[in-house]
JSON list of C-alpha atoms and ligand atoms in Angstrom, two decimals:
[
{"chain": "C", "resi": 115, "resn": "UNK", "atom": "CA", "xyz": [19.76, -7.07, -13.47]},
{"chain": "C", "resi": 116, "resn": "UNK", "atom": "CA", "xyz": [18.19, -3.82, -12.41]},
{"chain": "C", "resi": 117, "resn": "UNK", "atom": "CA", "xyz": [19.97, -0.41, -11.11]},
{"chain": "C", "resi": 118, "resn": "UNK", "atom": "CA", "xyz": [18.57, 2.85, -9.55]},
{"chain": "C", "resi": 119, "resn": "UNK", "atom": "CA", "xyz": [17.34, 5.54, -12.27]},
{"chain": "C", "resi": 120, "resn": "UNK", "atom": "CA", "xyz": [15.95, 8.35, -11.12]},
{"chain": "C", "resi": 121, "resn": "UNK", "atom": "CA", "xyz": [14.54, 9.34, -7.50]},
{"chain": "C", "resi": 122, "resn": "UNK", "atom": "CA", "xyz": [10.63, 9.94, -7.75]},
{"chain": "C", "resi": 123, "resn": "UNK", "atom": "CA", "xyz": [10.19, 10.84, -3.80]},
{"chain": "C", "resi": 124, "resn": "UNK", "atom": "CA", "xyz": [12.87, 11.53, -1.38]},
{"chain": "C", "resi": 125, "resn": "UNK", "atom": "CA", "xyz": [12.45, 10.81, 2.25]},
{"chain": "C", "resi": 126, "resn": "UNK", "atom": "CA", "xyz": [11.52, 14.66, 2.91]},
{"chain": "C", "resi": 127, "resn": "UNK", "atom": "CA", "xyz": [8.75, 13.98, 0.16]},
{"chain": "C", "resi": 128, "resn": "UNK", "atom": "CA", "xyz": [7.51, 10.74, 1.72]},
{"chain": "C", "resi": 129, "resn": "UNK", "atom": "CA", "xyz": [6.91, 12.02, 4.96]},
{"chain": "C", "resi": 130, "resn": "UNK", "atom": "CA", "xyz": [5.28, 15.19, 4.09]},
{"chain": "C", "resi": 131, "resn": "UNK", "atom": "CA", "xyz": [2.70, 12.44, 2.49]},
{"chain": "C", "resi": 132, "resn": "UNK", "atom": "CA", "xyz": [2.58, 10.85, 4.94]},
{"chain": "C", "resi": 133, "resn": "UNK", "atom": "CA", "xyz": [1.75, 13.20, 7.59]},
{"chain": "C", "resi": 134, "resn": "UNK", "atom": "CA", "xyz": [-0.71, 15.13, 5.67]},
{"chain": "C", "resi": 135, "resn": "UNK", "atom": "CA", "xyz": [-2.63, 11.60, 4.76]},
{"chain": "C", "resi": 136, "resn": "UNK", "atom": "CA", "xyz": [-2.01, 10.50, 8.40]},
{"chain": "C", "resi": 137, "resn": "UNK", "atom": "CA", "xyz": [-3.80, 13.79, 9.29]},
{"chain": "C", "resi": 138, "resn": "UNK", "atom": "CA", "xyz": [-6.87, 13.47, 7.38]},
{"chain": "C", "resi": 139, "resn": "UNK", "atom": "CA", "xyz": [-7.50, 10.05, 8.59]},
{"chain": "C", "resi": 140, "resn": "UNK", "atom": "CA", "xyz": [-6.55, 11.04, 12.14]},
{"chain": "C", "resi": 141, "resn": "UNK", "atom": "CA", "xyz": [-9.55, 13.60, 11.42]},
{"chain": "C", "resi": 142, "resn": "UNK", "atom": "CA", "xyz": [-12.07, 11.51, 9.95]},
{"chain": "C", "resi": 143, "resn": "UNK", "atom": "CA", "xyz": [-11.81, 8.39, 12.40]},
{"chain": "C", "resi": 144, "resn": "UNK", "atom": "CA", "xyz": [-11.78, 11.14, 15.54]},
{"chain": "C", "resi": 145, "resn": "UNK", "atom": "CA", "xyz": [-13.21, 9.01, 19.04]},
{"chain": "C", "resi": 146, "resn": "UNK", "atom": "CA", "xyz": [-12.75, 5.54, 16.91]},
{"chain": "C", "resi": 147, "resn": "UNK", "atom": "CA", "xyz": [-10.65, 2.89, 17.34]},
{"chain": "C", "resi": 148, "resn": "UNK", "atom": "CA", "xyz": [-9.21, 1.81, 13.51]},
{"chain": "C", "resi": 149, "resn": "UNK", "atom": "CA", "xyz": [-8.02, -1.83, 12.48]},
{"chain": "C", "resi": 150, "resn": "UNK", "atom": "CA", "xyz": [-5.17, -1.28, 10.31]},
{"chain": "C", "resi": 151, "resn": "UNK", "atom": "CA", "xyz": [-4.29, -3.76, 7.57]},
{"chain": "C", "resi": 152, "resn": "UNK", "atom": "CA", "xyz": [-0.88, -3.76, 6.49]},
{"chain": "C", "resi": 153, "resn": "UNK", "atom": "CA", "xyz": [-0.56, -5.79, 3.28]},
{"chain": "C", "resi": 154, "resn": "UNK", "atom": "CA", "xyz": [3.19, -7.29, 3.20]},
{"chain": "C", "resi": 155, "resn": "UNK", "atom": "CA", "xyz": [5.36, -6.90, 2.14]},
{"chain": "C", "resi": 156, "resn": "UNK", "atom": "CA", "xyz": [5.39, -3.92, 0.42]},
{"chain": "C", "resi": 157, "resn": "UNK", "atom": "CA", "xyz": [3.69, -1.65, 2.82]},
{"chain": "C", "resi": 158, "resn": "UNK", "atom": "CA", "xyz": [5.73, -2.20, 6.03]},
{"chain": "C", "resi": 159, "resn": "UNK", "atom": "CA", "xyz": [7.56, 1.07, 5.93]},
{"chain": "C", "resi": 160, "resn": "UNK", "atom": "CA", "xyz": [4.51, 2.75, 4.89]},
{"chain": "C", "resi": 161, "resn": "UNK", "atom": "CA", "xyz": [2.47, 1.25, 7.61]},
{"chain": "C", "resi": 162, "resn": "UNK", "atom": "CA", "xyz": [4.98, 1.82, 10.19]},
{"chain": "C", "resi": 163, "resn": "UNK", "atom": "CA", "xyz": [5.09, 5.25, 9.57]},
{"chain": "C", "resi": 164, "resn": "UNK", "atom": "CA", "xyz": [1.30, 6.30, 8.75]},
{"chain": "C", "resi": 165, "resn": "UNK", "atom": "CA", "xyz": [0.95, 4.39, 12.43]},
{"chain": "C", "resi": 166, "resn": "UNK", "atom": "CA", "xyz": [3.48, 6.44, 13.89]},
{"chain": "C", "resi": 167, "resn": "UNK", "atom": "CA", "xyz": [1.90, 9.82, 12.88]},
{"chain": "C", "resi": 168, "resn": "UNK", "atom": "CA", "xyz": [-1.63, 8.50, 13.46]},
{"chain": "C", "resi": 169, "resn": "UNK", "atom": "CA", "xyz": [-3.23, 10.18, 16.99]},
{"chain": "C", "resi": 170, "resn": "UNK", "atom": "CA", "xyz": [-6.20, 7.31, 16.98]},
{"chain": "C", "resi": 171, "resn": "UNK", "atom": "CA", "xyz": [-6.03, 3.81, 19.21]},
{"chain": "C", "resi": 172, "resn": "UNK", "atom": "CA", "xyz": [-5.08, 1.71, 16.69]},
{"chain": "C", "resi": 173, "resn": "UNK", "atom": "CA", "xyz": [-4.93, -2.16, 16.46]},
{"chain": "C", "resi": 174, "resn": "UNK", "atom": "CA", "xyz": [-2.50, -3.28, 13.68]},
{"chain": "C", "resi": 175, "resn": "UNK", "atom": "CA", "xyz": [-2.98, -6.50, 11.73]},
{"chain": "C", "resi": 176, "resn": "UNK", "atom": "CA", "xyz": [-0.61, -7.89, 8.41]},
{"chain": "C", "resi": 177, "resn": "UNK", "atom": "CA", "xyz": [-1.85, -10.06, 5.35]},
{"chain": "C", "resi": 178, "resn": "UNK", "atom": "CA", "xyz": [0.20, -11.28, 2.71]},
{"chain": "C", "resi": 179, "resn": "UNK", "atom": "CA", "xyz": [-1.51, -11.34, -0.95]},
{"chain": "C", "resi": 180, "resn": "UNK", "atom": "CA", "xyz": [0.22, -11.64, -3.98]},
{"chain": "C", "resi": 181, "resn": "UNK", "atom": "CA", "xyz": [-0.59, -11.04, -7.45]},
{"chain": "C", "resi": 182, "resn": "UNK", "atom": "CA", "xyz": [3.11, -10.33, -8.62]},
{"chain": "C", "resi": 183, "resn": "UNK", "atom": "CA", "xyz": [5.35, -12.98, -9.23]},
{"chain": "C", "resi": 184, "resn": "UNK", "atom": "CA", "xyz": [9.41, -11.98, -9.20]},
{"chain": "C", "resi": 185, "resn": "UNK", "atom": "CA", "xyz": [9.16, -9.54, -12.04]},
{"chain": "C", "resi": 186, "resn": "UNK", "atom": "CA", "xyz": [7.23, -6.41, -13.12]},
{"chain": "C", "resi": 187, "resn": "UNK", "atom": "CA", "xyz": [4.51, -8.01, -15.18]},
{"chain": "C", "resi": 188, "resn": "UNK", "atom": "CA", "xyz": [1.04, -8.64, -13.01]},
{"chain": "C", "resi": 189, "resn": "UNK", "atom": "CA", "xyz": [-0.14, -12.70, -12.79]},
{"chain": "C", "resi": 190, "resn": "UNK", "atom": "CA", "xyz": [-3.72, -10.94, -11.93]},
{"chain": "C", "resi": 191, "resn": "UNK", "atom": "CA", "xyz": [-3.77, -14.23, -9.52]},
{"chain": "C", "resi": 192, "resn": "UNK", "atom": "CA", "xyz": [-4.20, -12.65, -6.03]},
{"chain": "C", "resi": 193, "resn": "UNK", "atom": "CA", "xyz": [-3.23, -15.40, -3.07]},
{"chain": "C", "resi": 194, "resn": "UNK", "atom": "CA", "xyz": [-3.38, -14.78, 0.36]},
{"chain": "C", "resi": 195, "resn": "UNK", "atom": "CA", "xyz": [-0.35, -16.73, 1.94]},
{"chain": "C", "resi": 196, "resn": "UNK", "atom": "CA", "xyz": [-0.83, -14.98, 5.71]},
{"chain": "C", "resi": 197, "resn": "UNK", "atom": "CA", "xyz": [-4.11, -13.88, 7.15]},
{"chain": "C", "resi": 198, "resn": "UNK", "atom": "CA", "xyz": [-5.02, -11.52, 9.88]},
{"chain": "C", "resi": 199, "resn": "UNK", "atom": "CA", "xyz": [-6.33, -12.77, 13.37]},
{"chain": "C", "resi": 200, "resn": "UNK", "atom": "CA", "xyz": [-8.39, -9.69, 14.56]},
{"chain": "C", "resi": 201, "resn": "UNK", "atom": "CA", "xyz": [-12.08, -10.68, 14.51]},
{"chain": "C", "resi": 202, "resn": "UNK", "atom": "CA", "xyz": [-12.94, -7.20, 12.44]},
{"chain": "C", "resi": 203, "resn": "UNK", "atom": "CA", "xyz": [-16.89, -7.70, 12.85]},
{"chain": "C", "resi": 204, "resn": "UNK", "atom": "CA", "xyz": [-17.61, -4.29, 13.51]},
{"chain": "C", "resi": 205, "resn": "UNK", "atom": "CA", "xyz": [-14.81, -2.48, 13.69]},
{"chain": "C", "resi": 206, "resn": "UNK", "atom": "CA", "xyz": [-13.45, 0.44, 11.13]},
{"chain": "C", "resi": 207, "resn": "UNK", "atom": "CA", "xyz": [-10.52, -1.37, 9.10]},
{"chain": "C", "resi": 208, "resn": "UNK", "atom": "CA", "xyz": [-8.46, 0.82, 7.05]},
{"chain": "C", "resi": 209, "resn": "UNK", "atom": "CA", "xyz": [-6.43, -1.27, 3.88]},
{"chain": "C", "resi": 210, "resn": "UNK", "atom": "CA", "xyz": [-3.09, 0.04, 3.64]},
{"chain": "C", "resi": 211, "resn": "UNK", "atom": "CA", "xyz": [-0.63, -0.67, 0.49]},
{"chain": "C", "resi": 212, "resn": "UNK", "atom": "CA", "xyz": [2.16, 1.68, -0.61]},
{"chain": "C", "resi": 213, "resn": "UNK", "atom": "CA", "xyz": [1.28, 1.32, -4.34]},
{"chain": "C", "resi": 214, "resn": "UNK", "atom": "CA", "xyz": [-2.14, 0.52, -6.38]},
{"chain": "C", "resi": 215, "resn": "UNK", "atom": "CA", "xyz": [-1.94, -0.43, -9.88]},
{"chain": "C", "resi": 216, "resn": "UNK", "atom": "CA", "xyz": [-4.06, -3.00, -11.74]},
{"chain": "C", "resi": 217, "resn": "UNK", "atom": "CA", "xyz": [-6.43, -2.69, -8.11]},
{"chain": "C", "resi": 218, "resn": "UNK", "atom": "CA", "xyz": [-7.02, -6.54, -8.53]},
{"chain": "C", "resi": 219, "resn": "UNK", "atom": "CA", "xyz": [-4.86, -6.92, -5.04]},
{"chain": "C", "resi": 220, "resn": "UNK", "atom": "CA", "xyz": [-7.39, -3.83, -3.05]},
{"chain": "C", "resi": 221, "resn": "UNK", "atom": "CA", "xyz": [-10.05, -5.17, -4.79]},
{"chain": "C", "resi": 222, "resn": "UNK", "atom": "CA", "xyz": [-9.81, -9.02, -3.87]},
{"chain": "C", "resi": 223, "resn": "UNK", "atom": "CA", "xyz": [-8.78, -8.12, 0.07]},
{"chain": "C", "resi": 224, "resn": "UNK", "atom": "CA", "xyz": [-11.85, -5.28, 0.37]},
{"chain": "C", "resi": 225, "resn": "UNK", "atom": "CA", "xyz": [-14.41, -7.99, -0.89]},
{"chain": "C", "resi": 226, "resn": "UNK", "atom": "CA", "xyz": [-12.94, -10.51, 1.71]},
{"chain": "C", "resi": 227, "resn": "UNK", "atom": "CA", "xyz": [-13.11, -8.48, 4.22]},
{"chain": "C", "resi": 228, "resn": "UNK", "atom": "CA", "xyz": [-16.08, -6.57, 3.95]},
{"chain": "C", "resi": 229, "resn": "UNK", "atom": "CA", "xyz": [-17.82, -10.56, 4.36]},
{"chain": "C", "resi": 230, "resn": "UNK", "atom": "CA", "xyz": [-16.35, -10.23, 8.03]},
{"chain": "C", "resi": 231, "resn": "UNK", "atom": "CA", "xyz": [-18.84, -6.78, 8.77]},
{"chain": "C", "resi": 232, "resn": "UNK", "atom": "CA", "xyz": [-16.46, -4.17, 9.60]},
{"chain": "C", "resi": 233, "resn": "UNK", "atom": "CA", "xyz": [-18.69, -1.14, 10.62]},
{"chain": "C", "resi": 234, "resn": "UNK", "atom": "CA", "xyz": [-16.21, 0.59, 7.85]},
{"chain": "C", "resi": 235, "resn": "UNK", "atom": "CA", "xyz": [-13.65, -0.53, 4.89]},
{"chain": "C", "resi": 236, "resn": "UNK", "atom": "CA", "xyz": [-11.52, 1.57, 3.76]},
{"chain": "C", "resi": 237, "resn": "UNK", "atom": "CA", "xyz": [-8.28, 1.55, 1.79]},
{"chain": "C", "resi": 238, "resn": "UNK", "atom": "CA", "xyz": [-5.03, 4.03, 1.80]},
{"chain": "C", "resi": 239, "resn": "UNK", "atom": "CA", "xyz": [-2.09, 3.84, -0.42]},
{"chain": "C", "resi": 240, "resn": "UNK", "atom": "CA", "xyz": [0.67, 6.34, -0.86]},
{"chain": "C", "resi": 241, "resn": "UNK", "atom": "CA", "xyz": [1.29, 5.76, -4.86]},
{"chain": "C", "resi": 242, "resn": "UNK", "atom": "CA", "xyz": [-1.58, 5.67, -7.58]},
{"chain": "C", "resi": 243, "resn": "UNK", "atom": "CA", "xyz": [-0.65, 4.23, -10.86]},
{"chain": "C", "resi": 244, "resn": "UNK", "atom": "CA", "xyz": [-4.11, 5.07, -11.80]},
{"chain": "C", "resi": 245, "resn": "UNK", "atom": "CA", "xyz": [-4.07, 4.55, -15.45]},
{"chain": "C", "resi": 246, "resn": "UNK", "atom": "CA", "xyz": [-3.14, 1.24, -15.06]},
{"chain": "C", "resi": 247, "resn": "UNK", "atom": "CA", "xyz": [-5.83, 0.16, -13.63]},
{"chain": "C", "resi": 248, "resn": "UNK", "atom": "CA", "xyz": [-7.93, -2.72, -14.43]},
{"chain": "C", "resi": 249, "resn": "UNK", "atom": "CA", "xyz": [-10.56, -3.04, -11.66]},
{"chain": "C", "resi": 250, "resn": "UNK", "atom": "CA", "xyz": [-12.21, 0.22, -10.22]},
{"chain": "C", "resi": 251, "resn": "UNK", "atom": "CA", "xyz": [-11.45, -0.06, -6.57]},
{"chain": "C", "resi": 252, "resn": "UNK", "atom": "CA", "xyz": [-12.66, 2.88, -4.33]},
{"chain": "C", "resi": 253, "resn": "UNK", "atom": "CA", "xyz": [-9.43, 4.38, -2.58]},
{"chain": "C", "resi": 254, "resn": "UNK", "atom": "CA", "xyz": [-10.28, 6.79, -0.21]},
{"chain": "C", "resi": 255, "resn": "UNK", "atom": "CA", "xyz": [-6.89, 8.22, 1.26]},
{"chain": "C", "resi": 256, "resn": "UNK", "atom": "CA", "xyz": [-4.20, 8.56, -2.00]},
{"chain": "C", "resi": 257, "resn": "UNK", "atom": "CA", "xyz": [-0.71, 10.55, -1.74]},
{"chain": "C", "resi": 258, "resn": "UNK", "atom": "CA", "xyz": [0.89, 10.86, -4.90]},
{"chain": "C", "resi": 259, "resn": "UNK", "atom": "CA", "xyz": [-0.36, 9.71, -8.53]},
{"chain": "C", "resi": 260, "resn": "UNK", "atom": "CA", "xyz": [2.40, 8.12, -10.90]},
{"chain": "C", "resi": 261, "resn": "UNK", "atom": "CA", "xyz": [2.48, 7.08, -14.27]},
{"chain": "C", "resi": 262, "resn": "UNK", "atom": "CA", "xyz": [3.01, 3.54, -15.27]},
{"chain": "C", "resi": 263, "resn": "UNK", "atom": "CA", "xyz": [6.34, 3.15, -14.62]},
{"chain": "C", "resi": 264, "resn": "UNK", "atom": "CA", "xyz": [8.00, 0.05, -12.22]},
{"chain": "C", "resi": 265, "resn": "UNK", "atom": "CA", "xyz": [9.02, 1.81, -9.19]},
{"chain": "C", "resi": 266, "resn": "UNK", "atom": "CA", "xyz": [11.01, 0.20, -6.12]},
{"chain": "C", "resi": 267, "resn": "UNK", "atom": "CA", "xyz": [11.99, 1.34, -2.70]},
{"chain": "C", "resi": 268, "resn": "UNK", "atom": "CA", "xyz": [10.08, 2.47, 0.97]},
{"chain": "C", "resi": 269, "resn": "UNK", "atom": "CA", "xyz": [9.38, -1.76, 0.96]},
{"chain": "C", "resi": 270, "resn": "UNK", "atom": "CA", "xyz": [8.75, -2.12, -2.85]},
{"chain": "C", "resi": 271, "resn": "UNK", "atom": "CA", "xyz": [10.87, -4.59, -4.61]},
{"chain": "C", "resi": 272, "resn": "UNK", "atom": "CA", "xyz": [12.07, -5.78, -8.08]},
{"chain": "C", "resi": 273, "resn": "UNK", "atom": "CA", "xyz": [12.34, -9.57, -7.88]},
{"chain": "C", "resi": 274, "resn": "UNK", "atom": "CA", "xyz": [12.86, -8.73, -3.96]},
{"chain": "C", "resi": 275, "resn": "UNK", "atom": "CA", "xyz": [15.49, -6.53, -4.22]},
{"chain": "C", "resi": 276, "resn": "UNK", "atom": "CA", "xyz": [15.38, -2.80, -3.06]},
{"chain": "C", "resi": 277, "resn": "UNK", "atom": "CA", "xyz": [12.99, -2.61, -0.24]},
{"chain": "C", "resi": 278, "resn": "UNK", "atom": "CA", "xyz": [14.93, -1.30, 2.18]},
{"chain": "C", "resi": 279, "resn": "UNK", "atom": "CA", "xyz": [15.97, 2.13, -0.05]},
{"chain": "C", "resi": 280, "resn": "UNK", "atom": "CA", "xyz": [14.38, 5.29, 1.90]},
{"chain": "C", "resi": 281, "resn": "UNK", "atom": "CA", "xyz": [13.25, 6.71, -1.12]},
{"chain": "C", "resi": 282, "resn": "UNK", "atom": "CA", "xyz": [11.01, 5.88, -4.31]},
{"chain": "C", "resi": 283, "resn": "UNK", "atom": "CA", "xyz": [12.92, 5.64, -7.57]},
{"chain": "C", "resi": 284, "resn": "UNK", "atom": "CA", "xyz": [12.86, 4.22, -10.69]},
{"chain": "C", "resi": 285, "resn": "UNK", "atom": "CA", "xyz": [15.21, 1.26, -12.19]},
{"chain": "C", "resi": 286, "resn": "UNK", "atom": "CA", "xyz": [16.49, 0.47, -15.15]},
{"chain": "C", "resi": 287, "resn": "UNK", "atom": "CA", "xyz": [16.73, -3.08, -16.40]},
{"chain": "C", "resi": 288, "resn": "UNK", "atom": "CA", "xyz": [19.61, -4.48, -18.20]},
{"chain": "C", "resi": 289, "resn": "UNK", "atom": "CA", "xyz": [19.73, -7.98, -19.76]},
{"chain": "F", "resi": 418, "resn": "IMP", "atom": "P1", "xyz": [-2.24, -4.57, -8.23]},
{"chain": "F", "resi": 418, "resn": "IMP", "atom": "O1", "xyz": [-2.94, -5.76, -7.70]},
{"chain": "F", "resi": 418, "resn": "IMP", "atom": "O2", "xyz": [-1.94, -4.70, -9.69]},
{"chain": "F", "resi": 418, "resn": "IMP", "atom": "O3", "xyz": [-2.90, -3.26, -7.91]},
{"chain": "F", "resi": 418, "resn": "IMP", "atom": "O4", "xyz": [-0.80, -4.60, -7.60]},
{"chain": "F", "resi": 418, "resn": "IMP", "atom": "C1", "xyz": [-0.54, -4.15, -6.35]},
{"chain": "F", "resi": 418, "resn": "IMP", "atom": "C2", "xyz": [0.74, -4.74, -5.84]},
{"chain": "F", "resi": 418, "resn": "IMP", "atom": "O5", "xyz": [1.69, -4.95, -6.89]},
{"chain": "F", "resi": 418, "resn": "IMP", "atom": "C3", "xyz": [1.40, -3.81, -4.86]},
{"chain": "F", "resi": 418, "resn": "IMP", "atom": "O6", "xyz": [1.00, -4.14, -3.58]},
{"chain": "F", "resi": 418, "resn": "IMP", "atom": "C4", "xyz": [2.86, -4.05, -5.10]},
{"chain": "F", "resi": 418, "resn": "IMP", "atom": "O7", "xyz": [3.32, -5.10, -4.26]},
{"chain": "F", "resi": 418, "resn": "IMP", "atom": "C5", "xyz": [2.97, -4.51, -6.53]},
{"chain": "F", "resi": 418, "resn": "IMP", "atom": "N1", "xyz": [3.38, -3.41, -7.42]},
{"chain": "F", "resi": 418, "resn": "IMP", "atom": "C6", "xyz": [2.61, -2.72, -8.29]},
{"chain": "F", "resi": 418, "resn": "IMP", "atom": "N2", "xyz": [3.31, -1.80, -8.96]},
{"chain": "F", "resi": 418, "resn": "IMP", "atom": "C7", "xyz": [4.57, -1.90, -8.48]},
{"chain": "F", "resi": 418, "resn": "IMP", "atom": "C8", "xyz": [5.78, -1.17, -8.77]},
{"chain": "F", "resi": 418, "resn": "IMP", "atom": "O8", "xyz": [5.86, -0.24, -9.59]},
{"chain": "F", "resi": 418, "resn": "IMP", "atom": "N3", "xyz": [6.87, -1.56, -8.05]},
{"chain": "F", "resi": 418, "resn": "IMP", "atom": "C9", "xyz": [6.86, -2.56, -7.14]},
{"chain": "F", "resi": 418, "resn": "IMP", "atom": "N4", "xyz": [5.75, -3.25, -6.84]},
{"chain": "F", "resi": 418, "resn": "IMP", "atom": "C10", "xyz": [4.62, -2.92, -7.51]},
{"chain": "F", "resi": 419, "resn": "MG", "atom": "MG1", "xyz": [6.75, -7.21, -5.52]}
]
């Protein structure tokens, strides 16, 4: 069993992110057209509202990868159950995933798709657990670094649960 700890980011925090990371991609793909790959399920709310706040034409695709099973600890196994259907040869693709921590996930999808030739790959996330990582993976939009703690909330889960919370908090496991 888990339960809520302690807020991290509260809904004003998240889309202050948000807008400011929305604006400095609205700046640098100015006059493009971006492919933007949601990776499920974590980053639905996050994709739906970097999208929102986004003033580009923007074509959105979703993959499923997992390298988490239904706990906290990584199975550094990344699987892609659901794949995008956008022919991306060419195009600018921008990665988006609400939280990077070991990287093997970012790392695995950027090497598959940069094998399609996008004209650019690119990745966002709005959490860093940077000094967790295990492989270096170049992430060029970041909100807000954590430290290596489990987090859940704004589509993360714990064994599912929680994705649906507003905000980004911590949780405390019980036995
Ligand atoms: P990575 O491959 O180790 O970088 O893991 C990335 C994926 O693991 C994310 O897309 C999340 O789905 C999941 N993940 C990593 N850290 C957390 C966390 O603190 N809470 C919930 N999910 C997490
Ligand atoms: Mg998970």
């Amino acid at each position: 069993m888990a339960e809520i700890q302690e807020i991290l980011f509260d809904e004003q925090a998240i889309a202050g992110k948000v807008r400011e990371l929305a604006e400095q991609i609205s700046h640098d793909y100015a006059g493009k057209e971006l492919v933007l790959i949601c990776i499920l399920k974590g980053a639905v709310m996050f994709a739906a509202d970097l999208m929102r706040s986004l003033s580009l034409p923007v074509i959105v695709e979703f993959i499923q990868a997992t390298s988490y099973g239904n706990g906290t600890i990584s199975s550094r196994a990344v699987a892609v159950k659901k794949d995008i259907h956008t022919d991306i040869k060419g195009k600018h693709v921008l990665l988006v995933d609400t939280i990077i921590d070991t990287g093997e996930t970012m790392d695995c999808l950027m090497k598959k798709f940069s094998e399609k030739g996008p004209a650019s790959l690119k990745a966002v996330a709005l959490l860093d657990k940077k000094c967790r990582r295990i492989v270096e993976v170049p992430v060029a939009y970041r909100g807000f670094e954590i430290p290596d703690t489990f987090v859940v909330g704004y589509g993360m889960d714990h064994a599912e649960q929680y994705r649906n919370l507003p905000y980004i908090a911590t949780i405390k496991t019980t036995a």
